[in-house]
Amino acid sequence: MMMANIKLMSNQLANMIAAGEVVEQPQHVIKELVENAMDAKAKHITIDVKDEGLSLIRVEDDGIGMSEEDLPLSIQRHATSKVFNIEDLQSIQTLGFRGEALAAIASVSKLKIFSKSKETSGKVMEVDSGEIKSIHDYAMNQGTIVEITQLFFNTPARFKFMKSSFQQQKYIRQLFMEMALSRPTISFQLIENDKIYKQTSGSGDTLLLIEELFGKQYATVTQKVTTQIAHTKMELFLGSPDINVSTKSYMHTFVNQRYVKHYGIQESILSGYDGRLMTKRYPFVLCYITIDPQRIDINIHPQKLHVKLTNESVLAYHIRETVANHLNSTIRPLVRPMQIKDDQYSSQTLEFEENLDIYESNEVKQTKIPTMYYIGMLGGTYGIFQNHEGLFLVDAHAAQERVRYEYYQDKFDIKNVTQIQRIVAFPWTLDNEMIEDAMKQTSLLKSFQFDVSKEGIHAHPQLIKEVDLNHAVEIILNDQTLSMSQFKDQLSKDMSCKGSIKANQRISQHEFEHLIASLNACDEPYHCPHGRPTIIQVTYQDIEKMFKRIV
Ligand SMILES: Nc1ncnc2c1ncn2[C@@H]1O[C@H](COP(=O)(O)OP(=O)(O)OP(=O)(O)O)[C@@H](O)[C@H]1O
Ligand SMILES: [Mg+2]
């Protein structure tokens, strides 16, 4: 008789395999423990980490705690106090619901759980690779402490694939920010190797929370906007477009107090900012959505990082409109509208805030753009021109960016510019972490003619305007291998975009014609430094096709 090959695996092995999906890295363990503390209605949560979680992860809360009977059940797979039937699963109010996190964590570590509920006395349970070793009395206040030592000690392969400790620290800090931002009413503290990294007061005031986590410079330029569509409520904290970074890591979305990654919502926020940020620059935004739990599906990702919402497209549209309307109503243009000098016949020089006479030396060297005649302006953004070949649409912003970009490229030779020494340091607008980074890179910054201290920027190249100083430092810090010419290129691009005409900023016929003349003098007049077209032609033939005069 043949022996059966298929056998049921032991619980311990099943848990270890499941652990691979739920807890791959120390920050996943921390996330699960903190979520449990939040579900237990804690008001204070302290996260203590040593060696990026590998020698210690300790999460302490003052929540409802567990009784002596519940304690051993907590590390059983599929044991939960949060979801009992299918209806519960369809309207989850808690962060946890699968009853597998502690089982998974316990299977790959040595841990102790200390807990006391309101009715029972305190207990400590010791667990080794998922096996309960002992349960003893322990005198403590109501709440729970989960203490993990030797994470992944029995899964050497996972241990080996751990990212560098610097990377791990970054993940843990990022997670801490997300957790703390998700609950402004809870006080959080992160302790790294016995040093407090950050803490929040749990005041419930989100702007104060932003200040506690990112610094005052962020809080003062962020505004709260609330809106509602049907029963879905949204609270948006929108940072001014002037404060922007090169990654999306300052855009956070929370659905029913759960931190989530939601591409659609993120994109709709970004499209609300459209035209106010340079390409590859992202704003500071917190988006809190409160939605009927029946209208979300959380159970689509092992770490519950993604959610599916019903009517996502309606929501996305609404968010975009809200963001765009808010920005339109409150944010001033970055430069004054251009003015034409009094006597428009004697001079057509345009004036800019910083008085760079960009057009001064732009004699037309050769005609690249066909001669065309101004008809009018469309939507405050596009100039309409015509000639015997047909119609031309010119994007004023893109065109001016090109002109300014080539100007900066030409003039901005950082090695030869004079360095300005300031009597009073120019203040930082970067976040605290970036400033710390700058302190570590003073010699690198020096090589770009910047002298900095904690107080601010003391010296810098003359040509960089005050509004661009912080940004210039950020460019250097973001890519520390940047060559001088790459720096110049990046800065020229960014400066050209910032100073250019914004959408809906009316410009006159003369200004437009002058802009075309300057564009004509550029080396590459047909696209802006970011690659967008400056001029689009619609030929007579195209037009006749549209009217079906020809096929
Ligand atoms: N900090 C805590 N305070 C009080 N009870 C806790 C705490 N941590 C865990 N528990 C209890 O242990 C149970 C198991 O926790 P576990 O994280 O494994 O599962 P869950 O949170 O129910 O679901 P999920 O696997 O989705 O996180 C919880 O349902 C809860 O009853
Ligand atoms: Mg849980």
XYZ file of C-alpha atoms and ligand atoms in Angstrom:
583
model
C 0.000 0.000 0.000
C 1.241 3.491 -0.868
C 1.888 5.922 1.986
C 0.168 9.308 1.695
C 2.662 12.044 0.843
C 0.549 14.925 1.948
C 0.543 15.690 5.648
C -0.893 18.548 7.662
C 1.890 20.862 8.773
C 2.452 21.701 12.399
C 0.945 24.901 13.752
C 4.397 26.282 14.406
C 5.439 25.757 10.773
C 2.164 27.195 9.436
C 2.662 30.300 11.581
C 6.224 30.725 10.411
C 5.147 30.551 6.784
C 2.339 33.046 7.410
C 4.862 35.268 9.161
C 6.682 35.632 5.869
C 3.775 37.666 4.510
C 2.877 39.654 7.585
C 6.259 40.368 9.163
C 9.167 40.444 6.771
C 11.055 43.282 8.427
C 11.252 44.785 11.939
C 9.057 47.723 10.962
C 6.242 45.319 10.055
C 6.398 43.893 13.575
C 6.265 47.386 15.054
C 3.322 48.252 12.844
C 1.308 45.250 14.035
C 2.073 45.916 17.703
C 1.211 49.599 17.493
C -2.008 48.801 15.633
C -2.971 46.446 18.435
C -2.294 49.202 20.948
C -4.458 51.620 18.956
C -7.248 49.041 18.738
C -6.979 48.682 22.515
C -7.906 52.397 22.745
C -4.559 53.484 24.170
C -3.981 57.176 24.816
C -0.190 56.844 25.087
C 1.987 54.536 23.017
C 5.729 54.219 23.483
C 7.869 52.403 20.960
C 11.306 51.417 22.113
C 13.751 50.064 19.550
C 17.338 48.849 19.831
C 19.557 48.038 16.863
C 16.751 48.895 14.470
C 14.527 46.300 16.121
C 16.838 43.346 15.909
C 17.821 43.281 19.593
C 14.683 44.895 20.979
C 11.209 45.991 19.997
C 9.080 47.062 22.891
C 5.656 48.617 22.497
C 3.913 49.865 25.598
C 0.326 51.090 25.763
C -2.238 52.181 28.339
C -5.157 50.558 26.550
C -7.776 48.084 27.766
C -5.259 45.264 28.344
C -5.906 41.521 28.358
C -7.147 39.130 31.015
C -5.239 36.019 32.089
C -7.504 33.865 29.856
C -6.999 36.064 26.818
C -3.235 36.209 27.126
C -2.465 32.687 25.797
C -5.172 33.052 23.127
C -3.596 36.227 21.775
C -0.743 34.294 20.151
C -3.009 31.607 18.689
C -3.569 31.830 14.965
C -7.070 33.012 13.948
C -7.767 34.133 17.495
C -9.108 37.673 17.670
C -11.390 39.779 19.820
C -12.265 42.029 16.899
C -14.146 40.071 14.258
C -16.555 37.215 14.971
C -18.695 36.817 11.852
C -18.890 37.765 8.175
C -20.956 40.869 8.939
C -18.191 42.130 11.238
C -15.661 41.553 8.493
C -17.720 43.663 6.126
C -17.729 46.656 8.430
C -14.372 46.623 10.153
C -13.793 49.474 12.592
C -10.519 48.186 14.028
C -7.065 48.089 12.451
C -6.618 44.362 13.110
C -9.129 41.692 12.182
C -7.302 38.564 11.044
C -6.057 37.334 14.381
C -2.743 36.285 12.998
C -0.229 39.052 13.691
C 0.848 38.045 17.188
C 0.895 34.355 16.203
C 3.151 35.166 13.273
C 5.460 37.412 15.311
C 5.645 34.903 18.170
C 6.686 32.137 15.780
C 9.815 33.997 14.655
C 11.039 35.520 17.923
C 11.370 35.347 21.663
C 8.796 37.589 23.295
C 7.126 38.581 26.531
C 3.654 40.037 26.834
C 2.814 41.953 29.995
C -0.839 42.866 30.321
C -3.457 43.992 32.763
C -7.130 44.629 32.091
C -9.459 46.701 34.273
C -10.936 43.657 36.029
C -7.933 41.377 36.324
C -4.456 41.550 37.829
C -1.308 41.926 35.764
C 0.379 38.916 34.147
C 3.475 38.288 32.115
C 3.620 35.510 29.527
C 6.898 34.299 28.102
C 6.930 32.824 24.600
C 9.729 31.196 22.607
C 9.205 30.415 18.880
C 5.442 30.446 19.404
C 5.543 28.142 22.447
C 4.325 29.432 25.804
C 7.077 28.937 28.396
C 5.447 30.497 31.449
C 2.745 32.816 32.783
C 3.388 34.709 36.033
C 1.882 37.503 38.083
C 3.280 40.916 37.328
C 2.447 44.182 39.065
C 1.623 46.876 36.532
C -0.880 49.538 35.495
C -3.688 48.785 33.062
C -2.383 48.269 29.551
C -0.075 46.034 27.590
C 3.632 45.776 26.908
C 4.909 43.515 24.158
C 8.649 43.016 24.333
C 10.453 41.195 21.563
C 14.052 40.172 21.810
C 15.883 38.170 19.188
C 13.574 38.788 16.282
C 14.071 36.291 13.425
C 16.585 34.310 15.533
C 15.088 31.063 14.213
C 14.835 32.145 10.577
C 18.470 32.825 9.637
C 17.571 33.321 5.974
C 15.337 36.277 6.787
C 17.972 37.648 9.102
C 20.475 37.553 6.292
C 18.284 39.473 3.868
C 17.718 42.332 6.251
C 18.337 45.739 4.686
C 21.194 47.894 6.010
C 20.644 49.336 9.446
C 20.505 52.866 8.044
C 17.681 51.818 5.724
C 15.894 50.014 8.571
C 16.091 53.102 10.735
C 14.565 55.134 7.918
C 11.683 52.664 7.565
C 11.000 52.688 11.277
C 11.002 56.486 11.444
C 8.732 56.684 8.426
C 6.350 54.187 10.001
C 6.378 56.150 13.245
C 5.404 59.323 11.379
C 2.569 57.539 9.594
C 1.233 56.011 12.812
C 1.457 59.274 14.729
C -0.183 61.201 11.882
C -3.012 58.685 11.689
C -4.105 59.475 15.287
C -3.648 63.094 16.351
C -5.396 62.286 19.673
C -2.865 59.657 20.746
C 0.487 60.611 22.233
C 3.297 58.654 20.580
C 6.930 58.358 21.450
C 9.735 56.670 19.552
C 12.889 55.796 21.459
C 15.896 54.607 19.457
C 18.789 53.077 21.383
C 17.676 54.867 24.583
C 17.324 58.262 22.882
C 13.982 59.906 22.170
C 13.694 60.452 18.437
C 10.330 62.207 18.405
C 7.190 62.466 20.454
C 3.732 63.856 19.937
C 1.407 65.356 22.513
C -1.819 63.701 21.387
C -3.572 67.078 21.614
C -5.938 66.294 18.731
C -4.782 69.412 16.903
C -3.382 68.207 13.585
C -1.512 71.432 12.856
C 0.270 71.125 16.190
C 1.024 67.504 15.320
C 2.573 68.629 12.025
C 4.738 71.064 13.968
C 5.790 68.345 16.420
C 6.760 65.937 13.660
C 8.077 68.149 10.856
C 8.840 71.512 12.443
C 7.088 74.881 12.546
C 8.143 75.728 9.020
C 5.702 73.108 7.745
C 2.840 73.885 10.083
C 2.755 77.594 9.247
C 2.313 77.040 5.506
C -0.278 74.277 5.787
C -3.994 74.952 5.687
C -6.919 72.798 6.620
C -9.804 72.290 4.194
C -12.802 70.119 4.941
C -15.323 68.786 2.484
C -17.963 66.125 2.231
C -19.512 64.089 -0.528
C -22.582 62.035 0.408
C -21.534 60.424 3.705
C -17.828 60.518 3.013
C -15.954 63.223 4.901
C -12.560 64.535 3.948
C -10.144 66.628 5.918
C -7.214 67.880 3.876
C -4.096 69.584 5.173
C -2.610 71.257 2.151
C 0.936 72.544 2.218
C 1.785 75.607 0.193
C 3.298 74.666 -3.198
C 6.332 76.768 -2.199
C 7.310 73.981 0.197
C 7.910 70.977 -1.996
C 10.187 67.963 -2.081
C 11.528 65.544 -4.623
C 9.618 62.468 -3.405
C 6.012 61.690 -2.576
C 6.979 60.767 0.972
C 5.310 63.879 2.360
C 1.921 62.939 0.938
C -0.069 60.816 3.370
C -3.525 59.331 3.093
C -5.601 57.935 5.940
C -8.882 56.113 5.540
C -10.886 55.697 8.745
C -7.757 56.466 10.771
C -5.743 53.831 8.962
C -2.619 54.829 7.053
C -2.942 53.579 3.475
C -1.196 53.841 0.172
C -3.752 54.857 -2.419
C -2.425 55.742 -5.818
C -5.736 57.142 -7.099
C -6.191 59.547 -4.203
C -2.568 60.639 -4.378
C -2.868 61.352 -8.078
C -6.077 63.328 -7.621
C -4.381 65.507 -4.999
C -1.433 66.049 -7.315
C -3.676 67.005 -10.189
C -5.264 69.571 -7.861
C -1.786 71.073 -7.518
C -1.289 70.919 -11.265
C 0.658 73.836 -12.697
C 1.885 74.987 -9.296
C 4.707 72.524 -8.897
C 7.642 71.760 -11.101
C 7.875 68.324 -12.613
C 9.030 65.726 -10.099
C 8.326 68.025 -7.157
C 5.674 67.028 -4.618
C 3.751 68.903 -1.947
C 3.219 68.282 1.734
C -0.327 66.931 2.091
C -2.275 64.988 4.677
C -5.604 63.582 3.532
C -7.952 62.106 6.131
C -10.996 60.303 4.756
C -13.846 59.077 6.905
C -16.067 56.666 5.058
C -18.740 54.121 5.933
C -16.712 50.954 6.771
C -19.036 48.957 4.535
C -17.754 50.918 1.576
C -14.135 49.877 1.933
C -12.305 46.627 1.457
C -9.163 46.410 3.556
C -8.620 42.725 3.132
C -6.667 42.965 -0.120
C -3.073 43.213 1.102
C -1.121 41.140 3.682
C 0.056 44.228 5.537
C -3.282 46.024 5.042
C -1.539 48.880 3.266
C -3.964 49.114 0.373
C -7.693 49.620 0.441
C -10.413 49.568 -2.161
C -13.152 52.154 -1.908
C -16.507 52.151 -3.623
C -16.956 55.074 -6.004
C -13.254 55.836 -6.073
C -13.493 57.912 -9.238
C -16.188 60.213 -7.840
C -14.092 60.691 -4.730
C -10.947 61.356 -6.755
C -12.724 63.993 -8.841
C -14.089 65.675 -5.742
C -10.671 65.744 -4.079
C -9.021 67.249 -7.130
C -11.639 70.008 -7.350
C -11.367 70.757 -3.644
C -7.594 71.032 -3.768
C -7.563 73.137 -6.937
C -10.274 75.500 -5.663
C -8.509 75.987 -2.387
C -5.184 76.717 -4.023
C -6.788 79.099 -6.503
C -8.455 81.032 -3.737
C -5.586 81.375 -1.303
C -2.219 81.126 -2.918
C -0.620 84.156 -4.452
C 1.370 83.876 -7.666
C 5.085 83.509 -7.099
C 6.036 86.585 -9.117
C 4.338 89.860 -9.783
C 2.522 90.063 -13.069
C 4.862 91.299 -15.740
C 4.558 94.972 -16.600
C 5.331 96.794 -19.740
C 7.313 100.027 -19.444
C 5.299 103.232 -19.820
C 6.243 104.024 -23.325
C 5.542 100.802 -25.090
C 6.903 101.993 -28.392
C 10.339 102.953 -27.211
C 10.973 99.832 -25.173
C 9.361 96.493 -24.813
C 11.570 95.237 -22.010
C 9.696 93.154 -19.515
C 10.273 93.660 -15.824
C 10.615 90.863 -13.360
C 10.703 90.934 -9.631
C 14.409 90.320 -9.507
C 15.115 92.684 -12.385
C 16.979 90.218 -14.501
C 17.019 91.794 -17.841
C 16.571 88.582 -19.621
C 15.522 89.976 -22.926
C 18.204 92.589 -23.125
C 20.674 90.763 -25.305
C 18.246 88.694 -27.239
C 18.874 89.940 -30.696
C 17.317 87.560 -33.123
C 20.173 85.510 -34.427
C 18.251 83.429 -36.843
C 14.614 82.809 -37.426
C 13.657 79.426 -36.141
C 10.037 80.034 -35.340
C 7.993 80.947 -38.411
C 6.721 84.515 -38.549
C 3.240 84.551 -37.133
C 0.652 87.075 -36.051
C -1.061 87.432 -32.733
C -4.804 86.775 -32.666
C -5.562 86.566 -28.967
C -5.260 84.697 -25.737
C -7.018 81.520 -24.691
C -7.852 80.878 -21.055
C -5.168 83.239 -19.834
C -2.498 80.695 -20.692
C -2.221 80.121 -24.409
C -1.419 82.682 -27.049
C -3.150 82.134 -30.363
C -1.207 83.068 -33.499
C -1.707 82.526 -37.200
C 0.091 82.693 -40.520
C -0.371 81.288 -43.995
C 0.374 77.771 -42.662
C -2.419 77.764 -40.105
C -2.870 78.208 -36.383
C -0.307 78.204 -33.555
C -0.939 77.775 -29.851
C 1.825 78.967 -27.555
C 2.037 77.958 -23.911
C 3.195 81.164 -22.228
C 4.526 79.390 -19.146
C 6.500 76.784 -21.036
C 7.868 79.384 -23.450
C 9.068 81.619 -20.682
C 10.606 78.719 -18.837
C 12.707 77.959 -21.887
C 13.830 81.569 -22.191
C 14.754 81.818 -18.536
C 16.406 78.435 -18.480
C 18.786 79.348 -21.245
C 19.460 82.653 -19.521
C 20.497 80.937 -16.293
C 22.480 78.316 -18.133
C 24.373 81.096 -19.799
C 25.060 83.288 -16.802
C 25.196 80.909 -13.941
C 28.754 79.764 -13.697
C 29.024 78.913 -10.051
C 32.824 78.730 -9.909
C 33.141 82.324 -10.994
C 30.294 83.903 -9.132
C 30.868 85.956 -6.055
C 29.832 84.591 -2.733
C 27.591 86.802 -0.643
C 28.187 86.898 3.112
C 25.023 87.682 5.044
C 25.050 89.626 8.303
C 22.035 87.727 9.547
C 21.671 84.102 8.489
C 18.887 83.431 5.988
C 16.411 81.177 7.842
C 15.818 77.535 6.987
C 12.524 76.457 5.500
C 13.646 72.859 5.140
C 12.397 70.258 7.586
C 14.419 69.417 10.688
C 15.761 66.200 9.241
C 17.071 67.983 6.167
C 18.692 70.641 8.345
C 20.436 67.914 10.350
C 21.595 66.449 7.087
C 22.967 69.847 6.052
C 24.955 70.044 9.306
C 26.626 66.753 8.396
C 27.424 67.940 4.882
C 28.878 71.375 5.518
C 32.010 70.715 3.494
C 30.008 69.447 0.544
C 27.846 72.572 0.732
C 30.988 74.690 0.974
C 32.167 73.325 -2.341
C 28.996 74.841 -3.813
C 29.732 78.160 -2.088
C 27.253 77.699 0.759
C 28.137 78.354 4.396
C 25.474 77.061 6.733
C 24.788 76.503 10.409
C 21.784 75.474 12.487
C 20.667 79.129 12.397
C 20.456 79.237 8.631
C 22.429 80.112 5.539
C 25.312 82.511 6.179
C 26.865 82.698 2.738
C 25.823 81.646 -0.748
C 26.470 82.301 -4.438
C 25.281 85.745 -5.414
C 23.055 84.758 -8.291
C 20.777 82.545 -6.254
C 17.764 84.479 -5.103
C 16.643 84.334 -1.492
C 13.509 82.365 -2.326
C 15.640 79.693 -3.971
C 18.335 79.341 -1.302
C 16.724 76.546 0.680
C 15.808 74.775 -2.481
C 19.376 74.962 -3.774
C 20.675 73.375 -0.555
C 18.046 70.677 -0.906
C 19.168 69.893 -4.453
C 22.734 69.370 -3.203
C 21.687 67.240 -0.234
C 19.283 65.105 -2.217
C 21.964 63.891 -4.542
C 25.318 64.081 -2.873
C 27.138 62.893 -5.960
C 25.904 65.853 -7.979
C 28.498 67.446 -10.220
C 28.734 71.199 -10.557
C 27.163 71.105 -13.986
C 24.310 68.864 -12.867
C 23.647 71.230 -9.992
C 23.633 74.166 -12.357
C 21.243 72.392 -14.694
C 18.833 71.391 -11.932
C 18.865 74.825 -10.373
C 18.417 76.535 -13.731
C 15.433 74.341 -14.457
C 13.843 74.986 -11.104
C 14.585 78.699 -11.086
C 13.306 79.122 -14.602
C 10.065 77.421 -13.724
C 9.528 79.348 -10.502
C 10.005 82.740 -12.080
C 7.874 82.066 -15.112
C 4.394 83.198 -15.941
C 1.781 81.090 -14.215
C -1.401 79.882 -15.855
C -4.139 82.493 -15.949
C -1.737 85.362 -15.443
C -2.805 87.734 -18.187
C -0.106 89.051 -20.470
C -0.582 91.625 -23.206
C -0.118 91.268 -26.957
C 3.180 93.158 -26.789
C 4.480 90.968 -24.015
C 3.508 87.888 -25.914
C 5.136 89.057 -29.105
C 8.256 89.892 -27.205
C 8.224 86.487 -25.574
C 8.072 84.854 -29.004
C 11.044 86.945 -30.132
C 13.040 85.823 -27.087
C 12.004 82.249 -27.612
C 13.193 82.528 -31.154
C 16.653 83.389 -29.882
C 16.837 80.222 -27.806
C 18.875 77.211 -28.784
C 15.923 74.890 -28.357
C 12.769 76.969 -28.643
C 10.262 74.187 -29.123
C 10.178 72.648 -25.683
C 10.539 73.777 -22.089
C 13.439 72.486 -19.938
C 11.157 69.741 -18.622
C 10.305 68.550 -22.102
C 6.822 69.990 -22.584
C 6.112 71.644 -25.942
C 6.081 75.432 -26.137
C 4.325 75.760 -29.492
C 1.760 73.547 -31.138
C 0.799 74.037 -34.740
C -2.549 73.174 -36.263
C -2.208 73.343 -40.043
C -4.934 74.456 -42.407
C -5.058 70.901 -43.579
C -5.753 69.689 -40.025
C -8.498 72.260 -39.687
C -10.077 71.314 -42.981
C -10.025 67.705 -41.924
C -11.785 68.585 -38.708
C -14.533 70.310 -40.671
C -14.685 67.378 -43.079
C -13.876 69.613 -46.014
C -11.220 67.105 -46.916
C -10.791 63.514 -45.806
N -1.899 45.804 22.947
C -2.974 45.035 23.143
N -3.931 45.380 24.034
C -5.012 44.607 24.219
N -5.246 43.466 23.540
C -4.352 43.065 22.646
C -3.168 43.817 22.391
N -2.449 43.176 21.431
C -3.167 42.085 21.106
N -4.300 42.003 21.810
C -5.315 40.948 21.716
O -4.765 39.859 21.029
C -5.545 39.521 19.888
C -4.644 39.009 18.792
O -3.841 40.070 18.251
P -3.365 39.976 16.759
O -2.657 41.197 16.404
O -2.684 38.678 16.586
O -4.724 39.857 15.971
P -5.760 41.001 15.569
O -5.275 42.328 15.953
O -7.075 40.590 16.148
O -5.801 40.818 13.987
P -4.579 41.097 12.946
O -3.881 39.814 12.725
O -5.313 41.558 11.748
O -3.709 42.111 13.567
C -6.313 40.779 19.550
O -7.533 40.493 18.880
C -6.538 41.387 20.935
O -7.677 40.815 21.546
Mg -3.373 42.993 15.365
